[in-house]
Amino acid sequence: HRSLNPYDISVETAKLLHSEIFPYWINRNFKEWVRERYNAPLCQAIDERFAVYFLWKQAALSHTIPDFSKVLRLGALGIIEEIKEVAAREGGDLDPVRQSMLVCLEGLIAYGRNLASRARKDGEREVDSRRKSELARLAEICERVPAHPARTMDEAVNAVWITWVGLHMENTNAGLSLGRLDRLLQPYFEADMKKMETEEERQEYIRRTIELISCFFMRCTDHLPLTPDLANWYFGGSSSDQAITLGGITPEGKDAVCDMTYIFLKVTEMLSIRDPNVNARFHPGINSDGYLKRLCEVNFVTAATPSMHNDVAVMQSLEEFDYDPRDLRDWAAVGCVEPTLSGVHVGHTNFEMINMVAALEMALNNGYHPLMKWKLGPETGNVEDFETFDQFFNCFCTQFGFLVDRSVEYNDMLGEAHKYIRPTPLLSSVIGDCITKGRDLTGGGARYNSSGAACIGLTDVTDSMLVIKKLVFDDKLIDFASLKDAVDSNFENHSVVHAAALNKVDLFGSGSDEAVEMAGRITQFVHDAFKRHVNYRGGPYTAGFWSMSNHVIYGTLSGALPSGRLAGKPFTPGLTPEPHASRSLLDNIRDVARLNPRHMNNNIAFNVKIAPGGDDNREKIINRMFSYVKTYFELGGMQMQMNVVTSETLKDAMAHPENYRNLLVRISGYNAYFVTLNSDLQKELIERAEYGL
């Protein structure tokens, strides 16, 4: 009966959850394991206040990409044989880890064959001849896959889906992603097409493939994580965030755009649904302009998808880890926008959502967090004590470093809980090197291991730093204590100070070199703060600047800022500039593109709202969108996502939701239906800068 995203469940299900399932698990979960083992540590207490950071690992070790190519190439029986062969080379007996993998794979085979049996029985009762034929064919397919290697497109898609269901039986439904399905399915498309003798047969096969991929999309969007109402405010409108990645280059460095790329784009365009989350790689100089223009066209039609990534910049961001070049070229997005190496990498790229503004507030208050009324951080001095801007900047770094250290500490504790409570043998069997190492992925069995943070509020912190530097230290228009008084009072009776903060400082996104330098200084520090740590699986920590929808809830939980932002207002999404930073989208594009991708190795979300005019025709709109994206990528920008919708349309949808049930919007890394969002998030979308074409 809740107002946002209600679940239509039976009374029996509600009673079962309330009386049996929730009571059973209330003390048998990762959080309670950590609380008991580590005596309710400070790092956990911070997380439970919701205002500073939120760790996903208390619910899921997710955000990775299974090696579906292995499932299609070997089948579950082939993977079982691989496990037995590895064990034989080491002495013959199956250790508990590999035995667990084998049991799960046998379960997956049994599930496929049970589906075959069900299809066969339903077919026997079916009177419609066409449906009877479909069920007979499904029975044949499920009898073969995922037990055996796939031979056709039908078998390949069903093998992926059946495996996907199995993986979600084992793992929480959050951010587990599908990877590069266009490249994966292309060989089956080519093999099937070779069997077609006439043009009519080929056209029918293409139509059938579009229908098949559409059905796959609808199955993906049909399942949702069971979440409390609080999630509607923290992660408004988000579903499972199952990312599919298209295009880019092959592991050999060749153009990976293929027939199936365009089929996936056609399905994305036709259905215009929020999940799966479609991401597209573009490699300047290798992928064609025609492909990039098609991405823009689909983005225009759907109003919000796909998200577009610059291959060169993303791979530059990952160079420090010395990944094998073939693995690096095979990266794909997981969850929202985060890069992960397909099938060999447990990146857990959303281990936390951390509020950078909280560290700024603590720096302004000598380690005290105003909203929580908690002397949380180290004492770094009062504002009247700072003689130089660098002293205050270092104070912010100390506070943020403290929060990073605590969140990493909690993440590692939760990681140990996963390792002890809930290993994931099925997922481990399809992640590279887990079988050969004989180690579950929760214990570091994957070839590559890392943990990634989403750092929220970069633009708000950058702009606040610029205001402090200019008004207090450079121009000396106001002393620091007076500026803080204005901030603490939400600028009431301080209209002159508020106007100066809003109008006398060049912000990030305005084309200011100093603003870009400030943002770069902050991103480098954040990168280095995480780089100091090694996670419990022996891998590095990475830092990205995207926000899901937490830029809204963290804004609600924050006071006014020196930038002039008022208390409770949302932060900007991802690292998008403030709406009033510039009237020119090109200024935004240039500033974001000038940031160093090597300091943003968990990717970014750069949100742009395009508002076509009444005289703009389809061709003109798409050409302009293409020009913006192409220019941004040529300047070195990492990622861009567009909402093609006017604020007036969004306002009307807010007033008359019944007329806009399928209005898709891009939040910050994922898609949502506008009418399912809480009002704060809807208003934030309306208030974003709107650029004409």
PDB file of C-alpha atoms in Angstrom, residues 28 37 45 63 88 146 162 214 243 245 247 253 270-271 355 367 369 381 390 409 415 463 531 605 610 620 633 650 666:
ATOM      1  CA  ARG A  28      21.574 -14.308  10.722  1.00  0.00           C
ATOM      2  CA  ARG A  37      32.322 -10.508  15.910  1.00  0.00           C
ATOM      3  CA  ALA A  45      27.670   2.742  13.512  1.00  0.00           C
ATOM      4  CA  HIS A  63      28.545  -5.901  -9.497  1.00  0.00           C
ATOM      5  CA  ALA A  88      42.766 -34.943 -10.809  1.00  0.00           C
ATOM      6  CA  PRO A 146      22.683 -25.154 -20.231  1.00  0.00           C
ATOM      7  CA  ILE A 162      18.648 -20.147 -17.339  1.00  0.00           C
ATOM      8  CA  SER A 214      13.045  -8.398 -26.855  1.00  0.00           C
ATOM      9  CA  ALA A 243      24.029  -3.718 -17.305  1.00  0.00           C
ATOM     10  CA  THR A 245      27.451  -3.357 -22.797  1.00  0.00           C
ATOM     11  CA  GLY A 247      30.234  -2.033 -29.118  1.00  0.00           C
ATOM     12  CA  GLY A 253      41.815  -4.475 -30.584  1.00  0.00           C
ATOM     13  CA  MET A 270      11.506  -0.368 -29.466  1.00  0.00           C
ATOM     14  CA  LEU A 271      10.911  -1.273 -25.821  1.00  0.00           C
ATOM     15  CA  ASN A 355      29.099  11.542   0.815  1.00  0.00           C
ATOM     16  CA  GLY A 367      35.273  17.126  13.006  1.00  0.00           C
ATOM     17  CA  HIS A 369      28.806  16.553  11.852  1.00  0.00           C
ATOM     18  CA  GLY A 381      40.838  23.257  13.781  1.00  0.00           C
ATOM     19  CA  ASP A 390      45.738  25.113   1.655  1.00  0.00           C
ATOM     20  CA  GLU A 409      37.400  -1.094   7.430  1.00  0.00           C
ATOM     21  CA  GLY A 415      33.800  -9.240   3.119  1.00  0.00           C
ATOM     22  CA  ASP A 463      32.417  24.927  -5.960  1.00  0.00           C
ATOM     23  CA  LYS A 531      44.645   3.661  -3.381  1.00  0.00           C
ATOM     24  CA  ALA A 605      28.375   9.969 -14.635  1.00  0.00           C
ATOM     25  CA  ILE A 610      18.762  18.205 -23.972  1.00  0.00           C
ATOM     26  CA  LYS A 620      18.858  17.988 -36.808  1.00  0.00           C
ATOM     27  CA  PHE A 633      35.073  12.102 -26.572  1.00  0.00           C
ATOM     28  CA  LEU A 650       8.537  16.677 -16.528  1.00  0.00           C
ATOM     29  CA  ARG A 666      18.315   8.832 -16.734  1.00  0.00           C
TER      30      ARG A 666
END
